Coordinates of N, CA and C in Angstrom, one line a residue:
Chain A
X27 N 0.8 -1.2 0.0 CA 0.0 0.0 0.0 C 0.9 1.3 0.0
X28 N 0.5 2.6 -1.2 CA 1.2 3.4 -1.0 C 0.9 4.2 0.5
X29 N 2.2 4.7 0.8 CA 1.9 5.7 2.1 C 2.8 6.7 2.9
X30 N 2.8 7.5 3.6 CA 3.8 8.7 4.0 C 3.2 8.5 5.0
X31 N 4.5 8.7 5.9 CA 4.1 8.3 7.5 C 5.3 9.4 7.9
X32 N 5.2 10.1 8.9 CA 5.9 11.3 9.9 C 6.1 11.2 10.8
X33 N 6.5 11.9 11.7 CA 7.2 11.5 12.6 C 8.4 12.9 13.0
X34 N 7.9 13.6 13.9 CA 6.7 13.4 15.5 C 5.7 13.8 15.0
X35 N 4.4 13.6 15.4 CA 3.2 13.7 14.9 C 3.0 15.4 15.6
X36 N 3.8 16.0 16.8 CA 3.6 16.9 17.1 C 4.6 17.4 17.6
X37 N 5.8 18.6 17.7 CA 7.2 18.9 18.3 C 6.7 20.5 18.8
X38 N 7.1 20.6 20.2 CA 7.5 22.1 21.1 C 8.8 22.6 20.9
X39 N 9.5 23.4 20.5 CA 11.0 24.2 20.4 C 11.1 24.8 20.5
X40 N 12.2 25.4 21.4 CA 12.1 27.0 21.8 C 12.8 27.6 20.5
X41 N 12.2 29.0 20.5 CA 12.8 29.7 19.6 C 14.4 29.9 19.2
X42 N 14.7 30.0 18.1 CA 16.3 30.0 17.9 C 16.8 28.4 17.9
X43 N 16.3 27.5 18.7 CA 16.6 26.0 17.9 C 16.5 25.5 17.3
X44 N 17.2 24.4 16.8 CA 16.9 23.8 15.4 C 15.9 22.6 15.9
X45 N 15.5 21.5 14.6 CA 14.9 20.6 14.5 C 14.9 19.7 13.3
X46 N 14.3 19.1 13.4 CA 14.2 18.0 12.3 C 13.4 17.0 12.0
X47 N 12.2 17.2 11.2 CA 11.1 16.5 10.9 C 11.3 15.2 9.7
X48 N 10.7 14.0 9.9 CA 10.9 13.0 9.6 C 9.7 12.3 9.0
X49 N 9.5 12.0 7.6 CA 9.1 11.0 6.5 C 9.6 10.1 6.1
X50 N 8.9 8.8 6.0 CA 9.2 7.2 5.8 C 7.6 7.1 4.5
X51 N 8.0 6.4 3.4 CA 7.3 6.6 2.4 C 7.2 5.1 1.7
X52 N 6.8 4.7 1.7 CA 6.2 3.5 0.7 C 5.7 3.0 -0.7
X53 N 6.0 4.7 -1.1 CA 5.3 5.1 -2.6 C 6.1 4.4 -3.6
X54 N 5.7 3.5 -4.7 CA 6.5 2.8 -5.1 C 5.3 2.8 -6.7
X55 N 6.4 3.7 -8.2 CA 7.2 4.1 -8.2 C 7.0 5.4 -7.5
X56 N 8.4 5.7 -7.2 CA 8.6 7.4 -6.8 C 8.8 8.1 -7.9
X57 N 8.4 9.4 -7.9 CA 8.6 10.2 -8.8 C 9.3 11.4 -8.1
X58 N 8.4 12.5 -7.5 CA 9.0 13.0 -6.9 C 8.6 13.3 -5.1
X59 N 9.3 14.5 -4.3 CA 9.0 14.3 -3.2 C 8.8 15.5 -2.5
X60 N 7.8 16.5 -2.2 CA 7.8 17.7 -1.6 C 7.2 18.1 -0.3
X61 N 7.8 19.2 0.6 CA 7.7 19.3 1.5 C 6.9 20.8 1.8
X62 N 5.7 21.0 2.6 CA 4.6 22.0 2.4 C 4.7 22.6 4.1
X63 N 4.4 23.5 4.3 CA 4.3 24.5 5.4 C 2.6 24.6 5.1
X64 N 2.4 24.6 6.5 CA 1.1 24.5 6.0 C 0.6 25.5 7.6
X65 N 0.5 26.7 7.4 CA -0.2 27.4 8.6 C -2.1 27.1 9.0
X66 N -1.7 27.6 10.5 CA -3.0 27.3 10.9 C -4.1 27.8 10.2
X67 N -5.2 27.2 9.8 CA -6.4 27.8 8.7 C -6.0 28.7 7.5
X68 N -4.7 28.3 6.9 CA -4.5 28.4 5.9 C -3.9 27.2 4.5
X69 N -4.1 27.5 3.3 CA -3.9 26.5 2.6 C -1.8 25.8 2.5
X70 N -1.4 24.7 2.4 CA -0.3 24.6 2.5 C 0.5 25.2 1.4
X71 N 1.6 25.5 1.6 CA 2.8 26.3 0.8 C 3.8 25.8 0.7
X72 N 4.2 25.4 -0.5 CA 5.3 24.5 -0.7 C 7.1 25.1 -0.4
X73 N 7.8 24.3 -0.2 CA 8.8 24.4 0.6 C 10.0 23.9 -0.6
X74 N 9.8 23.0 -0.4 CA 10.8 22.2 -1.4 C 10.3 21.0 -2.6
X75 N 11.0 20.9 -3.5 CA 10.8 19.4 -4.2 C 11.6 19.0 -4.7
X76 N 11.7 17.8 -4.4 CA 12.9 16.9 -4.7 C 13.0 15.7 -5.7
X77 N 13.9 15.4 -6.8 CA 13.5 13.9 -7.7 C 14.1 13.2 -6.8
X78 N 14.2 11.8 -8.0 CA 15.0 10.8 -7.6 C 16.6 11.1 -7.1
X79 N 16.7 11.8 -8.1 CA 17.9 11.9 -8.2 C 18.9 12.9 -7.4
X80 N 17.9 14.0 -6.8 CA 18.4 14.7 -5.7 C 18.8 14.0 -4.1
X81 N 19.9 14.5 -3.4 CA 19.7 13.8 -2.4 C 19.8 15.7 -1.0
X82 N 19.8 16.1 -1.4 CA 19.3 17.7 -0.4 C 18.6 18.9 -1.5
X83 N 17.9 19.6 -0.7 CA 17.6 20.7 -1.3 C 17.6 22.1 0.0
X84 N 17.8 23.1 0.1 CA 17.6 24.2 1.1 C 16.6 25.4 0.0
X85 N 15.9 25.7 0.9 CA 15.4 27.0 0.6 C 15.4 27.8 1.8
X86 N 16.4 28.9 2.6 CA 16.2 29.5 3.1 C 16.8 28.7 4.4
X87 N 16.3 29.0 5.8 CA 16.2 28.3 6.8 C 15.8 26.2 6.6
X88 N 15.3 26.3 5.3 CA 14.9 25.1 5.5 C 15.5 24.4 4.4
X89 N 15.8 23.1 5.2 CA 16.8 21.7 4.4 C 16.4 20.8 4.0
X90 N 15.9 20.0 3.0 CA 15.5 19.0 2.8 C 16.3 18.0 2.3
X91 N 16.0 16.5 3.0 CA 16.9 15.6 2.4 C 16.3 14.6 2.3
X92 N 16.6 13.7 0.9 CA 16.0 12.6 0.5 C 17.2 11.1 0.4
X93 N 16.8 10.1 1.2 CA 17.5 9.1 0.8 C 16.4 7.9 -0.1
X94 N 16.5 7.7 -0.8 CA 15.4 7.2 -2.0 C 15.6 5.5 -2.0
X95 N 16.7 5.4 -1.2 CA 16.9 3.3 -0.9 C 16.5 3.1 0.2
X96 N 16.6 4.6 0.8 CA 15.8 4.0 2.4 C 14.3 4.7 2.7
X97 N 13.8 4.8 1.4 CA 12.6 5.9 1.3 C 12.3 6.6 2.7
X98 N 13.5 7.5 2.8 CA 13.2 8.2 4.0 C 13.5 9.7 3.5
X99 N 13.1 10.6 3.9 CA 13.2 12.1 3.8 C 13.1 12.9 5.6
X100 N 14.3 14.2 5.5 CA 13.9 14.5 6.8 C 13.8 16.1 6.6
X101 N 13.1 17.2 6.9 CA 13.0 18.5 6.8 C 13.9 19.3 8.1
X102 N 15.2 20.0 7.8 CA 15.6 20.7 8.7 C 15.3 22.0 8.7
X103 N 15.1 22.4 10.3 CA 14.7 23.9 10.2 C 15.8 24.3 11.0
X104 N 16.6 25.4 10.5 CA 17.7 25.8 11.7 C 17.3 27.3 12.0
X105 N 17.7 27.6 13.3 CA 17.3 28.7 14.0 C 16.0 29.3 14.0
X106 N 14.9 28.2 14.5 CA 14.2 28.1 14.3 C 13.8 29.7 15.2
X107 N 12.2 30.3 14.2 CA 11.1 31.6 15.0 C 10.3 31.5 15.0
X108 N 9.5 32.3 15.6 CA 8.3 32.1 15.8 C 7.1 31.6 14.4
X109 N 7.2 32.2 13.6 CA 6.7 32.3 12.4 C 6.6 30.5 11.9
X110 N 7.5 30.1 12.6 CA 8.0 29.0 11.6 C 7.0 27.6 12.2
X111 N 5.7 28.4 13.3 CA 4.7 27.6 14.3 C 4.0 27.0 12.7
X112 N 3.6 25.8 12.8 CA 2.6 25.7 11.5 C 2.8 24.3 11.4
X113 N 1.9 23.3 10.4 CA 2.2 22.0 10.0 C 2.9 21.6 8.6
X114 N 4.1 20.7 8.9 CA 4.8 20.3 7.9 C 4.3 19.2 7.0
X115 N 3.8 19.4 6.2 CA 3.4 18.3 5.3 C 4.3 17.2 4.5
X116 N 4.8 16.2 4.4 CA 5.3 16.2 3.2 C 4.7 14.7 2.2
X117 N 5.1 15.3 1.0 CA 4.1 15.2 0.1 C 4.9 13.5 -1.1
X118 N 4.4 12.7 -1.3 CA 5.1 11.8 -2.3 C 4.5 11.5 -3.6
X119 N 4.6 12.1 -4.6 CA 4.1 12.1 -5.9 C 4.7 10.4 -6.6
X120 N 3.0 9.9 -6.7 CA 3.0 8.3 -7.9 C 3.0 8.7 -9.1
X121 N 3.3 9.0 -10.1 CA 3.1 9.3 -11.4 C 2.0 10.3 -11.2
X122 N 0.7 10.8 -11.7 CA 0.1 11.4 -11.4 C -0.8 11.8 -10.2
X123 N -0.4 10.9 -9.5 CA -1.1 11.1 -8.0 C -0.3 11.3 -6.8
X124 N -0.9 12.5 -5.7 CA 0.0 13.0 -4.7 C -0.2 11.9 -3.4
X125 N 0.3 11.3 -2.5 CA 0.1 10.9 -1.6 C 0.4 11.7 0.0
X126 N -0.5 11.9 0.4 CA 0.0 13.1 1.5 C 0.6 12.2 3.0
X127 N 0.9 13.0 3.3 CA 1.1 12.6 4.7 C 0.6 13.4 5.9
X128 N 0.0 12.9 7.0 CA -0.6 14.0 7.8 C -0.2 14.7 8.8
X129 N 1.3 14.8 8.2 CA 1.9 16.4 8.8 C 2.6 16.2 10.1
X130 N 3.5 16.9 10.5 CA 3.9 17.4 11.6 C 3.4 18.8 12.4
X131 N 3.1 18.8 13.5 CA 2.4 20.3 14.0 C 3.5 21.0 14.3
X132 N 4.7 21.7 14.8 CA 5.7 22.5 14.9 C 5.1 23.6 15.4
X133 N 5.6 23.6 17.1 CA 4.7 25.2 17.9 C 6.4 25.3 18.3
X134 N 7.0 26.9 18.0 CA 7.8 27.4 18.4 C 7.5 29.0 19.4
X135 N 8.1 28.0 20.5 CA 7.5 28.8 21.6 C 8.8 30.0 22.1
X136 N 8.7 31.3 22.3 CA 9.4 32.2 22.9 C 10.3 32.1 24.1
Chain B
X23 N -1.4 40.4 -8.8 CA -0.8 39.3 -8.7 C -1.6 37.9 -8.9
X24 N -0.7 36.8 -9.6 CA -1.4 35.7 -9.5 C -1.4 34.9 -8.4
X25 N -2.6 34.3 -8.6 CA -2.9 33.9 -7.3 C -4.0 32.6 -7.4
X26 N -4.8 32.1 -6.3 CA -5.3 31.4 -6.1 C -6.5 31.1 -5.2
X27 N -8.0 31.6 -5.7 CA -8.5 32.5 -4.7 C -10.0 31.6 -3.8
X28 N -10.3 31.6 -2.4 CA -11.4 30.8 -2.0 C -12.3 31.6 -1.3
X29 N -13.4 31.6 -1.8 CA -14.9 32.0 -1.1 C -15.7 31.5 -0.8
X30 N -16.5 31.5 0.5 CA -15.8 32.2 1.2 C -14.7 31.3 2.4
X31 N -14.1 32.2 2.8 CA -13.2 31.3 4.0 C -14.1 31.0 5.3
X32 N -15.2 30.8 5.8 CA -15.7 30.5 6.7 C -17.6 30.3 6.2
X33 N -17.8 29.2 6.7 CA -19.1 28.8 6.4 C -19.8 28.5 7.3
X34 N -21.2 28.7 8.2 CA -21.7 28.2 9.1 C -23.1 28.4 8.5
X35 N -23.6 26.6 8.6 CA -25.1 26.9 7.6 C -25.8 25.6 8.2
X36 N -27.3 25.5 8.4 CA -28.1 24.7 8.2 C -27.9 23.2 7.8
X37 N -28.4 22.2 8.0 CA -28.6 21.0 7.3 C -29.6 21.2 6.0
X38 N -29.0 20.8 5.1 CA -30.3 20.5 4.1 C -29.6 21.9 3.3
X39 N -29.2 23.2 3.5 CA -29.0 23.9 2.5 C -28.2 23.7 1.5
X40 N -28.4 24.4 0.4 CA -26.9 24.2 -1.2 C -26.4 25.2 -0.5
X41 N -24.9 24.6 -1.0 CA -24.1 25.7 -0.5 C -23.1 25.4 -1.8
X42 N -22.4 26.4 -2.3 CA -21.3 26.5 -2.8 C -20.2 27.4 -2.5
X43 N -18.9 26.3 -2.7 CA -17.6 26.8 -2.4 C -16.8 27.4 -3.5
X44 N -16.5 28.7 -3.6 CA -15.9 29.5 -4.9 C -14.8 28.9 -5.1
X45 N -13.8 29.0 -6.3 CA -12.4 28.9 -6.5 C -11.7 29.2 -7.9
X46 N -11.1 30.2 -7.9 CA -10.7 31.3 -9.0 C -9.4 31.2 -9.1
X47 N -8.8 31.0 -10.0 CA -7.0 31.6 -10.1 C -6.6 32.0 -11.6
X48 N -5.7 32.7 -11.2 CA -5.3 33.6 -12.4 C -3.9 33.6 -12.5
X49 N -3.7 32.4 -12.7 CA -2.0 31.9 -13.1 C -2.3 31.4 -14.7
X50 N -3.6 30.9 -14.8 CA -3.7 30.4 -16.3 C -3.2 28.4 -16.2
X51 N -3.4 28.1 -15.1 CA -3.2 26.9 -14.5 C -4.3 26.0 -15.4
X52 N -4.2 24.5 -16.1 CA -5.1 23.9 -16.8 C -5.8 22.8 -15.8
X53 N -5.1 22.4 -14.5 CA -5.4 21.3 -13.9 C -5.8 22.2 -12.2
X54 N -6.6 21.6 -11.7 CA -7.5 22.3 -10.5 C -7.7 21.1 -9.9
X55 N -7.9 21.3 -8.4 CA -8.2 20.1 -7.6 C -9.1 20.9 -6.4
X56 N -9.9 19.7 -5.6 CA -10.3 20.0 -4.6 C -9.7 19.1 -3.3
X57 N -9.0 19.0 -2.2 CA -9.2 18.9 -1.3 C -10.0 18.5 0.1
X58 N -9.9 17.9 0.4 CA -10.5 18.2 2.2 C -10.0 17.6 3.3
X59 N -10.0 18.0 4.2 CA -9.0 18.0 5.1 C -9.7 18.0 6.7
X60 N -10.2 17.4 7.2 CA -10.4 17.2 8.6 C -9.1 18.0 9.8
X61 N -9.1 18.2 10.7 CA -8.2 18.9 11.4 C -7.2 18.0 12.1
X62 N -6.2 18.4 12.1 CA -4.9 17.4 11.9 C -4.9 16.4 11.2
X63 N -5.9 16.2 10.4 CA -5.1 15.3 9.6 C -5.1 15.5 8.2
X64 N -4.6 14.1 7.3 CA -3.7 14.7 5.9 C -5.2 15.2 4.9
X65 N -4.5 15.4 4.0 CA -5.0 16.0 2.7 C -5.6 14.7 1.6
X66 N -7.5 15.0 1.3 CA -7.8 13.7 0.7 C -8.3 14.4 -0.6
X67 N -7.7 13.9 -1.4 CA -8.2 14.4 -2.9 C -10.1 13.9 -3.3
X68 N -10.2 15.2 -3.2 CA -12.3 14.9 -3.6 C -12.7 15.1 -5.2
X69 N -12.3 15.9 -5.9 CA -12.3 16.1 -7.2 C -11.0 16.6 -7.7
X70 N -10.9 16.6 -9.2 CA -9.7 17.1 -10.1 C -10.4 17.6 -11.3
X71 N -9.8 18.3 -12.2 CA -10.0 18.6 -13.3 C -8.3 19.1 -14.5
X72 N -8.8 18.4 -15.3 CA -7.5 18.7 -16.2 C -7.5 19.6 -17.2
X73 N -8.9 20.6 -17.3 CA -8.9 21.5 -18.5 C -10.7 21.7 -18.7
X74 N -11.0 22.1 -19.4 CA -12.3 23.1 -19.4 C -13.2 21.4 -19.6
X75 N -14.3 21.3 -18.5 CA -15.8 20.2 -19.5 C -15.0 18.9 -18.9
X76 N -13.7 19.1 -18.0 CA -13.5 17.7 -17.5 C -13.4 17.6 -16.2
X77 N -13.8 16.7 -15.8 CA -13.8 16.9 -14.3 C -14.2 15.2 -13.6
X78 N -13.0 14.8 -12.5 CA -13.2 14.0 -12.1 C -12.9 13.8 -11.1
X79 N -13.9 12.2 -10.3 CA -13.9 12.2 -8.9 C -12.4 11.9 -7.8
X80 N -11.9 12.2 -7.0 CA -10.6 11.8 -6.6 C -10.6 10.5 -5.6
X81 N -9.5 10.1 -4.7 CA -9.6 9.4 -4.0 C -10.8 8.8 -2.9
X82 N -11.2 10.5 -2.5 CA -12.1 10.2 -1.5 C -13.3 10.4 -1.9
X83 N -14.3 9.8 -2.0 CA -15.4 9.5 -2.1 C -16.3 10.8 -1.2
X84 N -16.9 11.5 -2.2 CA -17.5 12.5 -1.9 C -18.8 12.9 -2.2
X85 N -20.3 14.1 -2.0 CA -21.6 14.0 -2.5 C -21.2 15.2 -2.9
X86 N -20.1 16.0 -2.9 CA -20.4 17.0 -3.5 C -20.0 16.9 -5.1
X87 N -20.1 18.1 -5.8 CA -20.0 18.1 -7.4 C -19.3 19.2 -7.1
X88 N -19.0 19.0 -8.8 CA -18.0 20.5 -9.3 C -18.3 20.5 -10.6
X89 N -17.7 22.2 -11.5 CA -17.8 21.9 -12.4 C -16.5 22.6 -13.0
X90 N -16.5 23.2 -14.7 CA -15.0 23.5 -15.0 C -15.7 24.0 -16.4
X91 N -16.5 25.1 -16.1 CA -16.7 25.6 -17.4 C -16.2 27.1 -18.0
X92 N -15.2 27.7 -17.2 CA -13.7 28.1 -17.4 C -12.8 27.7 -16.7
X93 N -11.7 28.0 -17.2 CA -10.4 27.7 -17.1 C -10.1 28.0 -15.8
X94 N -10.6 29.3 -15.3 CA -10.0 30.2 -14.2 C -10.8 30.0 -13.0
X95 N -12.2 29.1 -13.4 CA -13.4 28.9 -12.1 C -13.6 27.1 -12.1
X96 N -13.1 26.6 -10.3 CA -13.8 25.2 -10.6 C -14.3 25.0 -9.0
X97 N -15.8 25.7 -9.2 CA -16.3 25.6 -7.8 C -17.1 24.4 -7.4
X98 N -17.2 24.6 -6.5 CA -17.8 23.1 -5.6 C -19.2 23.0 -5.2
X99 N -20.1 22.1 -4.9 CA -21.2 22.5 -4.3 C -21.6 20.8 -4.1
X100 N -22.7 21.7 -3.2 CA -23.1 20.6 -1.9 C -24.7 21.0 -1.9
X101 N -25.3 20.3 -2.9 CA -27.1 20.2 -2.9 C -27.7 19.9 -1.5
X102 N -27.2 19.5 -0.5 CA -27.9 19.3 0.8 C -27.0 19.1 1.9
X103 N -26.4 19.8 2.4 CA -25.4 20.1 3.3 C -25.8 19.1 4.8
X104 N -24.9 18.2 5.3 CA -25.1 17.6 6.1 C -23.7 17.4 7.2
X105 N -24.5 17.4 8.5 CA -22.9 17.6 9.6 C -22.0 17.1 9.1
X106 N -22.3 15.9 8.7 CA -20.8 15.0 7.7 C -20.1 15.5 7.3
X107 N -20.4 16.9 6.4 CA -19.8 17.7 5.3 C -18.9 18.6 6.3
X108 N -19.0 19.0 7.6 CA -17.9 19.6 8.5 C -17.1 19.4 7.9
X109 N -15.7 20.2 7.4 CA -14.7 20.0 6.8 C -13.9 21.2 6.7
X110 N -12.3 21.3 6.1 CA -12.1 22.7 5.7 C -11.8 21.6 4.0
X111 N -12.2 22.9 3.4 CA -11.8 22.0 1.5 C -10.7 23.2 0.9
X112 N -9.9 22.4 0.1 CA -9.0 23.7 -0.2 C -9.2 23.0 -1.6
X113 N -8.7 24.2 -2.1 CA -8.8 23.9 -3.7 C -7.3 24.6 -4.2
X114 N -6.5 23.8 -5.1 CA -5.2 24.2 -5.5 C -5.4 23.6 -7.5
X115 N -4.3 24.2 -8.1 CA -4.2 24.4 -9.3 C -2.7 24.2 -9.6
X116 N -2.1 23.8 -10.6 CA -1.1 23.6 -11.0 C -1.0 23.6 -12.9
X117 N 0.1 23.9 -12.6 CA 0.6 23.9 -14.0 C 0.8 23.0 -15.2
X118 N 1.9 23.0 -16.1 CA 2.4 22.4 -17.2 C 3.8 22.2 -17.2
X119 N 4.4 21.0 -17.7 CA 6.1 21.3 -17.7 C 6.7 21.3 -16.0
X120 N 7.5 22.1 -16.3 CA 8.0 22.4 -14.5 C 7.7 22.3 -13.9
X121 N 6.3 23.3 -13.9 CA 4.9 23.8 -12.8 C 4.0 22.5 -12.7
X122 N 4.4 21.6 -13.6 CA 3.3 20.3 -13.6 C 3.7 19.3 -11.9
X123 N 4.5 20.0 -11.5 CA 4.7 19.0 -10.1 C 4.8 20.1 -8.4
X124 N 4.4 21.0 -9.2 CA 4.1 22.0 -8.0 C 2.3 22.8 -7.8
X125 N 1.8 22.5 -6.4 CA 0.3 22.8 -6.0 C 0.2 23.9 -5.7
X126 N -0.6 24.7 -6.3 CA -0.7 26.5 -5.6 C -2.0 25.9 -4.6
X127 N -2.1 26.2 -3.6 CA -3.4 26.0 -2.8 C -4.0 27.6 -2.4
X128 N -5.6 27.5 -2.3 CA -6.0 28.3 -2.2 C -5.8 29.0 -0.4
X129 N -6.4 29.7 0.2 CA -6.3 29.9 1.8 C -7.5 28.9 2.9
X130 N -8.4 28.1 1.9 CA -9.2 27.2 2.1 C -10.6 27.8 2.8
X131 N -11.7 26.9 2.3 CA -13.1 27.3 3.0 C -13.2 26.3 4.2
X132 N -13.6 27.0 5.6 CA -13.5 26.3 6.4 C -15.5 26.2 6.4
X133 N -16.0 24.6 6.1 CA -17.8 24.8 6.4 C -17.8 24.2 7.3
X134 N -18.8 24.8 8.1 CA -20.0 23.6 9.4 C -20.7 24.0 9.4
X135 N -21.6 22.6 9.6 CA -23.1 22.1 9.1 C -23.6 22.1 10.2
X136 N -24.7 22.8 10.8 CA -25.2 22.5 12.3 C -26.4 21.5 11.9

């Protein structure tokens, strides 16, 4: 069965710390792999996307890394702020279909 | 600016009413989706469309309809609104080529059905 599984289902950090969110994926073929910010009562926003063939991407504060033999992916956030409170989605594209995963919550507290 | 747009963002209505959920974007995007999403958890595909007059059902098994008779509008609706239908639905759009593996999502309609 295809599937994206996360891990912590929920993380507290104080501000200015780092972290690191964690996907385990099942999706078989892979195509590609993206990672979404997704604020409270708003629609998610994409972060990164990654092929096969990538094995990191950064946008900004945030790191993404794909190992594709161990279908694992993990999102780093360094120095983490306030702003950065919200749910991390990440996302595994089957040929034309997305498979989601149901996020990480990320509250960065002052 | 382009964008990706949902009306409204908050819905509080009756059982039994139609209700429809807007969704506009002006990227010039040929493929449109709907969403829904229960709170904390993931994202279930309810409809898609891939271009004007096509439109189809997604993963999740849904009573609502949609249609796609422009490019730029593919709104949703619900002939008899029932608590079940509690939900927030987002609707997102995507591209061609490059853009073909990236989701614009809208800011989402959050509805409840008393």
């Amino acid at each position: 069965k295809n599937q994206v599984e996360q891990s912590p289902q929920s993380l507290i950090i104080l501000e200015g710390k780092n972290c690191t969110l964690q996907c385990n994926y099942t999706v078989s073929p892979f195509s590609n792999l993206r990672w979404y910010k997704q604020d409270t009562g708003r629609g998610p926003v994409s972060l990164t996307i990654m092929t096969f063939s990538e094995n990191t991407k950064s946008n900004g504060r945030y790191t993404a890394t794909l190992d594709a033999d161990t279908k694992q992916s993990s999102l780093h956030i360094t120095a983490s702020q306030l702003s950065d409170s919200a749910s991390y989605i990440c996302v595994v594209s089957l040929r034309n279909k997305l498979i989601f995963g149901a996020g990480t919550r990320l509250a960065v507290h002052p | 600016e382009a964008d990706i747009y949902q009306t409204p963002r908050y819905l509080v209505i009756g059982t039994g009413k139609k209700i429809t959920l807007e969704c506009s974007q002006t990227m010039g995007h040929d493929k449109m989706y709907w969403y829904q999403q229960d709170p904390g958890m993931e994202l279930h595909l309810i409809h898609y469309s891939y271009g004007v007059n096509s439109t189809e059902k997604g993963d999740l098994s849904s009573e609502s309809t949609v249609s796609r008779i422009r490019t730029e509008h593919f709104p949703l609706t619900l002939e008899s609104a029932r608590p079940s239908h509690t939900s927030q639905y987002l609707c997102a759009s995507s591209g061609t080529g490059a853009g073909a593996n990236v989701l614009t999502f809208g800011a989402g309609s959050r509805l409840t059905v008393l």
